[in-house]
CSV table of C-alpha atoms in Angstrom, one decimal:
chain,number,residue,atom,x,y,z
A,17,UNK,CA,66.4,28.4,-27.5
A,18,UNK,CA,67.3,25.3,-29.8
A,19,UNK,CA,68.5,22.2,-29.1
A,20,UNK,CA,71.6,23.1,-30.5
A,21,UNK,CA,72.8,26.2,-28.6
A,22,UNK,CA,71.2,24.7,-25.2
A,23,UNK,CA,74.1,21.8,-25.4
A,24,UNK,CA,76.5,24.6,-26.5
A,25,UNK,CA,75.8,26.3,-22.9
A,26,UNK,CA,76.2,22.9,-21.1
A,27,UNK,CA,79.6,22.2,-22.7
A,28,UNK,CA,80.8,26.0,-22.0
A,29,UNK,CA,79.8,24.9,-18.3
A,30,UNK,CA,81.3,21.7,-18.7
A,31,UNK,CA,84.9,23.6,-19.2
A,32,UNK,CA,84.4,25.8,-16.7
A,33,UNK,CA,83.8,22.9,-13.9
A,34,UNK,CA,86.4,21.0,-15.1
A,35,UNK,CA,89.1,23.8,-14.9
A,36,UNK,CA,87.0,24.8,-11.3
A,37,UNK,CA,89.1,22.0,-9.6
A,38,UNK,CA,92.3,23.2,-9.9
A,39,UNK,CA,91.0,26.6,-9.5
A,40,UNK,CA,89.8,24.5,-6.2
A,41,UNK,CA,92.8,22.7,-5.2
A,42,UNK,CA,95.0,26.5,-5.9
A,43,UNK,CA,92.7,28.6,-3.7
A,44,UNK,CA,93.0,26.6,-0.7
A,45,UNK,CA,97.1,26.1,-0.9
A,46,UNK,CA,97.3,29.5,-0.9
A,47,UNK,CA,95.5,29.5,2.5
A,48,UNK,CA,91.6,30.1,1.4
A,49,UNK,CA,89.2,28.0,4.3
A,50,UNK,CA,86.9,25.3,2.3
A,51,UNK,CA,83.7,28.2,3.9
A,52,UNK,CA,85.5,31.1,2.5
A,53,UNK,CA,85.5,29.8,-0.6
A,54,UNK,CA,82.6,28.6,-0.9
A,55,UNK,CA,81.0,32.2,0.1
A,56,UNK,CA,83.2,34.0,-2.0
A,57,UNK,CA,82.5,32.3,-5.2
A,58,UNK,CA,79.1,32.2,-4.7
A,59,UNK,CA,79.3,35.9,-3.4
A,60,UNK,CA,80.3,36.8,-6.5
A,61,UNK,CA,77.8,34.7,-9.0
A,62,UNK,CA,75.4,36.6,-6.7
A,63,UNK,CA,75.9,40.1,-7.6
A,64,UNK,CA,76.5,39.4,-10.7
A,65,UNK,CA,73.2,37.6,-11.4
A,66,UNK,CA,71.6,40.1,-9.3
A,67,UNK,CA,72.7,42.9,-11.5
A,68,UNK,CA,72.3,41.3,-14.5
A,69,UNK,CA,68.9,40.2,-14.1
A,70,UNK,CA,67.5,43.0,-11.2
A,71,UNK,CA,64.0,43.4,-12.6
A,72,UNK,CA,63.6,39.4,-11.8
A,73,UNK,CA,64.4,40.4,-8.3
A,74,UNK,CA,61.5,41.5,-7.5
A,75,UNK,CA,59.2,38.9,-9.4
A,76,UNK,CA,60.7,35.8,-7.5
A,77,UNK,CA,57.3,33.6,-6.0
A,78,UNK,CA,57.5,32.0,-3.1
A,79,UNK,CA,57.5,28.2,-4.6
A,80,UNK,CA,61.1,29.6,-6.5
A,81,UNK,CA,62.1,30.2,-3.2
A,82,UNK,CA,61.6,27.0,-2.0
A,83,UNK,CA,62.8,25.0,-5.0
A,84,UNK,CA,65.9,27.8,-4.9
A,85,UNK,CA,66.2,26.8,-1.0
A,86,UNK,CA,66.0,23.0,-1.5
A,87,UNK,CA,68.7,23.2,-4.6
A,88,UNK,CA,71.2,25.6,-2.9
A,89,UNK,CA,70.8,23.4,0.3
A,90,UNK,CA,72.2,20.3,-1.8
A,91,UNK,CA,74.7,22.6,-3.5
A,92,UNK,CA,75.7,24.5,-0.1
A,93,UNK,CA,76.5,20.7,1.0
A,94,UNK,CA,77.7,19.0,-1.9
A,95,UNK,CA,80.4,22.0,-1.8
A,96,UNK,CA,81.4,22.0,1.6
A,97,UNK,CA,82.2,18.3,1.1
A,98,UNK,CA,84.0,18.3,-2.3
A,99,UNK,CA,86.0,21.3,-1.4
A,100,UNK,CA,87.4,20.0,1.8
A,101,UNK,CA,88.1,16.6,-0.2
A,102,UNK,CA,89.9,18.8,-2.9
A,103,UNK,CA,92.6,20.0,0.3
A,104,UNK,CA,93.2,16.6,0.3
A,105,UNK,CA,93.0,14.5,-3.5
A,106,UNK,CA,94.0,15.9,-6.8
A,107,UNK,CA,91.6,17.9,-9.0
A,108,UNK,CA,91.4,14.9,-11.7
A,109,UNK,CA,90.6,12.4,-8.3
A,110,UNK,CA,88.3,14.8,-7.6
A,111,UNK,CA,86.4,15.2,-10.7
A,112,UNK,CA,86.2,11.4,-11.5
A,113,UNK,CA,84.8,10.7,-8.1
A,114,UNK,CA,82.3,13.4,-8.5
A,115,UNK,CA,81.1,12.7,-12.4
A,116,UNK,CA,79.5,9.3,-10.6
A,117,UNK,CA,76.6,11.7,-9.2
A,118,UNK,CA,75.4,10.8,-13.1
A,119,UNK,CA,75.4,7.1,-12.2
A,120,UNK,CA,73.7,7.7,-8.4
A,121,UNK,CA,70.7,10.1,-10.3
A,122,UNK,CA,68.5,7.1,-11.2
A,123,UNK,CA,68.7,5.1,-7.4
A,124,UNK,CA,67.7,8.6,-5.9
A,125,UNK,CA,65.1,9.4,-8.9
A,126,UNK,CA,63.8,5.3,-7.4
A,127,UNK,CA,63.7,6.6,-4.0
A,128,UNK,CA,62.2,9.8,-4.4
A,129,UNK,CA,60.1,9.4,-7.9
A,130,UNK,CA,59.9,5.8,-7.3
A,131,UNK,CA,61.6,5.1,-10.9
A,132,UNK,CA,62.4,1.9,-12.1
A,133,UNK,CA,66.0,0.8,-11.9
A,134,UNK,CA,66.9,-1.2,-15.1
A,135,UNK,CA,69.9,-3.4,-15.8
A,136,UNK,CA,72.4,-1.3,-17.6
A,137,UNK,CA,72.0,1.6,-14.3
A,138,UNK,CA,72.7,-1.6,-12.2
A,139,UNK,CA,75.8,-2.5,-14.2
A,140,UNK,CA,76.6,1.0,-14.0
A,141,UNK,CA,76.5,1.3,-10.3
A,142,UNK,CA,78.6,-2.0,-10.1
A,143,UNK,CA,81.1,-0.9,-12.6
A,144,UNK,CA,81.5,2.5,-10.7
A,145,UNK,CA,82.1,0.7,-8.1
A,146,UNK,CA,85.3,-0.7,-9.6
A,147,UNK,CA,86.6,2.5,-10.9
A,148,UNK,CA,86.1,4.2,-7.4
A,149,UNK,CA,88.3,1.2,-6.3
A,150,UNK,CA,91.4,1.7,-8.9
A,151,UNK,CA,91.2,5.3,-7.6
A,152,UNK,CA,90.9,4.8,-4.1
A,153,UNK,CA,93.1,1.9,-3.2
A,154,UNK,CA,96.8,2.1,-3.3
A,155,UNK,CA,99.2,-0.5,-4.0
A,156,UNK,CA,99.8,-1.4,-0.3
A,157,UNK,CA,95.5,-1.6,-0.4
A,158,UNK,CA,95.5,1.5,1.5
A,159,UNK,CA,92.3,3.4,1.1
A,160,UNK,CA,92.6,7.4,0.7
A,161,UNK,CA,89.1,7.9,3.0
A,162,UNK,CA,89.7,11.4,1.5
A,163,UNK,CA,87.7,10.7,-1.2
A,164,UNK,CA,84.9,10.0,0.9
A,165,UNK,CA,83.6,13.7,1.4
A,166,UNK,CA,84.0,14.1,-2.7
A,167,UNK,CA,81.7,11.1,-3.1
A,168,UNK,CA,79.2,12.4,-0.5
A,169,UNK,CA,79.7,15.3,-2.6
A,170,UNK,CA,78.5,13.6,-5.8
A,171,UNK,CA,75.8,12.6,-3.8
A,172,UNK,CA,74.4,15.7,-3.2
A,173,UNK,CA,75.2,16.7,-7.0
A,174,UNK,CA,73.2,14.0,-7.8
A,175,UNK,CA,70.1,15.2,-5.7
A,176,UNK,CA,70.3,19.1,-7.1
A,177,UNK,CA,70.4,17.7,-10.8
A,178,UNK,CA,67.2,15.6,-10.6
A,179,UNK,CA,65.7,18.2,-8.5
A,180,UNK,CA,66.8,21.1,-10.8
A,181,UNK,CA,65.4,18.9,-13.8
A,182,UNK,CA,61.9,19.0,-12.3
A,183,UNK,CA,62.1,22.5,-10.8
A,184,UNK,CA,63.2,24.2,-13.9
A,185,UNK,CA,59.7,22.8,-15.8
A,186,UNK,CA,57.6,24.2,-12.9
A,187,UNK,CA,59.7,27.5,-12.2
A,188,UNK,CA,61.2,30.4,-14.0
A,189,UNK,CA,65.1,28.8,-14.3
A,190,UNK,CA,66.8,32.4,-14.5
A,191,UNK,CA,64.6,33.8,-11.2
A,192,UNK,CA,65.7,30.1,-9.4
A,193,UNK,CA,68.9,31.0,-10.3
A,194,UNK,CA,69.2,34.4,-8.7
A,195,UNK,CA,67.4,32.7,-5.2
A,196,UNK,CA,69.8,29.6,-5.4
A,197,UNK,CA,72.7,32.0,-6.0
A,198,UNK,CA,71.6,34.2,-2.9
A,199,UNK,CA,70.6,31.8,-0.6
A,200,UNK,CA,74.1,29.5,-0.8
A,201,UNK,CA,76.2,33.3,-0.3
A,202,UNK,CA,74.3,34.1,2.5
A,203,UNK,CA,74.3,30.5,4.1
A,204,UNK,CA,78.3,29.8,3.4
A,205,UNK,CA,79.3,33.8,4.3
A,206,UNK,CA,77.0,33.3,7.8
A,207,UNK,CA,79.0,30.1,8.5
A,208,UNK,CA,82.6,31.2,7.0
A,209,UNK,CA,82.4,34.2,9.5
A,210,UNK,CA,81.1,32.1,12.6
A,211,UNK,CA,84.0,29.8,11.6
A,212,UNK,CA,86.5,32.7,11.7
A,213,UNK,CA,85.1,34.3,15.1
A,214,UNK,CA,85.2,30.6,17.0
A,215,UNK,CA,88.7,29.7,15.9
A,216,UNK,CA,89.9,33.3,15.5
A,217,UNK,CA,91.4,33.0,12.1
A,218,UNK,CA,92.5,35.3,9.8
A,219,UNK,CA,93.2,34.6,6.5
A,220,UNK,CA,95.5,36.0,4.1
A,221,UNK,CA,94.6,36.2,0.5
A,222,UNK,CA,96.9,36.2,-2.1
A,223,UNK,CA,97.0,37.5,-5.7
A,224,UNK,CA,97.5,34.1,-7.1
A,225,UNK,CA,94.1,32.9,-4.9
A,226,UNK,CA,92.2,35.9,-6.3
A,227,UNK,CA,92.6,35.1,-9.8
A,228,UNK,CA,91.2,31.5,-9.0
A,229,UNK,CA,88.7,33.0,-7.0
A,230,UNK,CA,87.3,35.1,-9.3
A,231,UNK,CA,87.6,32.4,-12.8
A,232,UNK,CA,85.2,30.1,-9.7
A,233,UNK,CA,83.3,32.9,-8.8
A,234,UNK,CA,82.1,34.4,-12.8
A,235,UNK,CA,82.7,31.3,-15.0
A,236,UNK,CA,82.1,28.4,-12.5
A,237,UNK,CA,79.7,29.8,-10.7
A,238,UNK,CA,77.4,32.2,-11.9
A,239,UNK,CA,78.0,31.5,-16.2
A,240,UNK,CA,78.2,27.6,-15.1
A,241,UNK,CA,75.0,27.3,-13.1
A,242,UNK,CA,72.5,30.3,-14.7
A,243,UNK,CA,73.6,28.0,-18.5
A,244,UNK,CA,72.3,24.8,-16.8
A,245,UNK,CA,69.4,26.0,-15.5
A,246,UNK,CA,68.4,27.6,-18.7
A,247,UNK,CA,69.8,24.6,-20.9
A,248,UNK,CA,67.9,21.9,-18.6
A,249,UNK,CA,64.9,23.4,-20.1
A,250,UNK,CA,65.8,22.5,-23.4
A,251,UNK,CA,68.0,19.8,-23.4
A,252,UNK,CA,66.6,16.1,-22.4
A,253,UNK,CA,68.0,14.5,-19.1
A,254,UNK,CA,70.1,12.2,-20.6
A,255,UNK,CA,72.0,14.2,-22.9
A,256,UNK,CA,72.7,16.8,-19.9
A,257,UNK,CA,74.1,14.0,-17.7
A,258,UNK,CA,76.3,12.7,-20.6
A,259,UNK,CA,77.6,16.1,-21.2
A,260,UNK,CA,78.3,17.7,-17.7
A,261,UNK,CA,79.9,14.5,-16.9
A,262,UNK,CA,82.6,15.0,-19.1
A,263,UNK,CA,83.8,17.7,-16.7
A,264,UNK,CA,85.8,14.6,-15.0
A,265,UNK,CA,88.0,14.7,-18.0
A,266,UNK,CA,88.4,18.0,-18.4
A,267,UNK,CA,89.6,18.4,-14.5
A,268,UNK,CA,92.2,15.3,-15.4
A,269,UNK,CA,93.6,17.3,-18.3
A,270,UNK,CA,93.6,20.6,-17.0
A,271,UNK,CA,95.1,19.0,-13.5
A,272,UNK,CA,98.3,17.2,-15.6
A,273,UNK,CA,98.6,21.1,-17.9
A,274,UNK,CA,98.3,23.5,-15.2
A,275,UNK,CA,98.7,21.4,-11.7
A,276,UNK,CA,101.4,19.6,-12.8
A,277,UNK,CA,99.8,16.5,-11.4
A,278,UNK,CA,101.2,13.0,-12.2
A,279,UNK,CA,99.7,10.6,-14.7
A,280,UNK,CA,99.2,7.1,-13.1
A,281,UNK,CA,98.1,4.1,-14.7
A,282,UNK,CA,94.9,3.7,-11.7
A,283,UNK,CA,93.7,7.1,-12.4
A,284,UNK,CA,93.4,6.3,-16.3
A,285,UNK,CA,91.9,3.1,-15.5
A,286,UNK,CA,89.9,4.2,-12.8
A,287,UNK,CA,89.1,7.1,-14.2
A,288,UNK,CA,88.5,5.5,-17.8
A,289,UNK,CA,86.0,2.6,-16.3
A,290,UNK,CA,84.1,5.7,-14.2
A,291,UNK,CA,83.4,7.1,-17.9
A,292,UNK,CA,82.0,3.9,-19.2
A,293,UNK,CA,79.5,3.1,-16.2
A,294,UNK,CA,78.2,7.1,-17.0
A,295,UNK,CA,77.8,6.4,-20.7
A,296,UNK,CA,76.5,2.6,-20.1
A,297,UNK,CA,73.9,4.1,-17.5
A,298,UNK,CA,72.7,7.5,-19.9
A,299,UNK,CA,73.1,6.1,-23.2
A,300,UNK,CA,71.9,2.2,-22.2
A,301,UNK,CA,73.6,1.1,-25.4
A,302,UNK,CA,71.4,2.5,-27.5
A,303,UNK,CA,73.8,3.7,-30.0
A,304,UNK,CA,74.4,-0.2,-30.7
A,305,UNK,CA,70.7,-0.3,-32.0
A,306,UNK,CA,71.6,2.2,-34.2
A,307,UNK,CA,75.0,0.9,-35.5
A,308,UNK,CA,72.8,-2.3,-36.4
A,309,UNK,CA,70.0,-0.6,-38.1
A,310,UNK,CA,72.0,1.8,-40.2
């Protein structure tokens, strides 16, 4: 695959998160627990990729299944939190918030790879910072702790993207797909249904949430996830941060079209200084250098 269709995948996946948290934020109005949905979605990228690619099945080694085990833990998690944020902030609150896992990548690359920070992730982090504030603090400098569990969410994002990056060059990217796929299903339907039986709930799913949940369950789910495996192989790191990143802006405009969500001069700011901490921490500026060379 070139370079060129390999970022063609990541913006198709790109589109598909972004419009994933309204898809979100719809499913669980219409009654949908933050577990259901998670199995559900997940459910469905599952058969799917299991269909699809069933001769892989068989040929998945035992490190796939524990580089699949460690990245559907961090996306089992990073789920759970951003979808029971979602019940509570807007899809485009929700996407800002969670495009900073771009920004938090390099501190967890220094803790785990023990990678240099250099200035321009520092400003970054410090600039994010701010953003995060023009979202999360009202006027009366009320702070929505609701966007906590879509930051910890980032977090965990942040983890399965520099793992993937690594496990991808080591490991067949469509057969980790099919075990990652699997083991999240399995893991959210186990827990969706112990849920059920403790509280004894029964939910009611309606047309409107099963449109939703099938656009999360094909497009953002199994098409989003099986093109960035494959693209991470192909694409360098920083390129694929800049790129799934924009996913924030896509939730913002796809929350005001089809949410009907309110424009407010702290999410554009917020949101807009957010974007400049991701580009100043991938791109470091370096398009500068080339401005004054050209």
């Amino acid at each position: 695959m070139n370079y060129n269709k390999a970022t063609s995948l990541l913006w198709l996946t790109t589109v598909a998160w972004g419009l994933g948290f309204v898809a979100t934020r719809i499913a669980l109005v219409e009654g949908i627990t933050v577990l259901e949905f998670i199995a559900i979605r997940f459910g469905i990228g599952a058969v799917l990729i299991n269909i699809l690619f069933y001769k892989q099945l068989w040929k998945i080694t035992t490190d796939e299944m524990k580089a699949g085990a460690i990245i559907g833990t961090a996306l089992l998690l990073g789920f759970i939190a951003q979808t029971f944020g979602l019940l509570h902030v807007t899809p485009s609150v929700g996407g800002f918030v969670t495009a900073t896992y771009v920004i938090i990548v390099p501190f967890l690359d220094r803790f785990i790879y023990k990678k240099k920070i250099d200035i321009f992730e520092g400003s970054a982090a410090a600039l994010m910072l701010v953003g995060l504030g023009f979202i999360t603090i009202s006027d009366g400098f009320n702070i929505n702790i609701f966007v906590l569990p879509v930051f910890a969410c980032a977090v965990f994002y942040a983890f399965q993207t520099s793992y993937t990056g690594v496990a991808v060059q080591k490991n067949d990217a469509i057969r980790l797909s099919i075990f990652m796929f699997n083991f999240v299903f399995v893991c959210a339907a186990v827990m969706a249904i112990g849920q059920n039986v403790a509280t004894g709930h029964t939910t009611i799913v309606t047309m409107r949430a099963v449109y939703w949940l099938l656009f999360c369950g094909v497009f953002g789910t199994f098409m989003a996830f099986l093109f960035q495996n494959i693209a991470q192989k192909h694409v360098n790191a920083t390129t694929a941060a800049v790129i799934l990143s924009m996913e924030s802006v896509f939730a913002f405009v796809f929350s005001v079209i089809l949410y009907g969500e309110i424009v407010t001069a702290r999410i554009l700011i917020g949101g807009g200084i957010i974007l400049c901490a991701i580009m100043l921490c991938q791109t470091k500026l370096s398009f500068l250098k080339r401005l004054k060379s050209s």
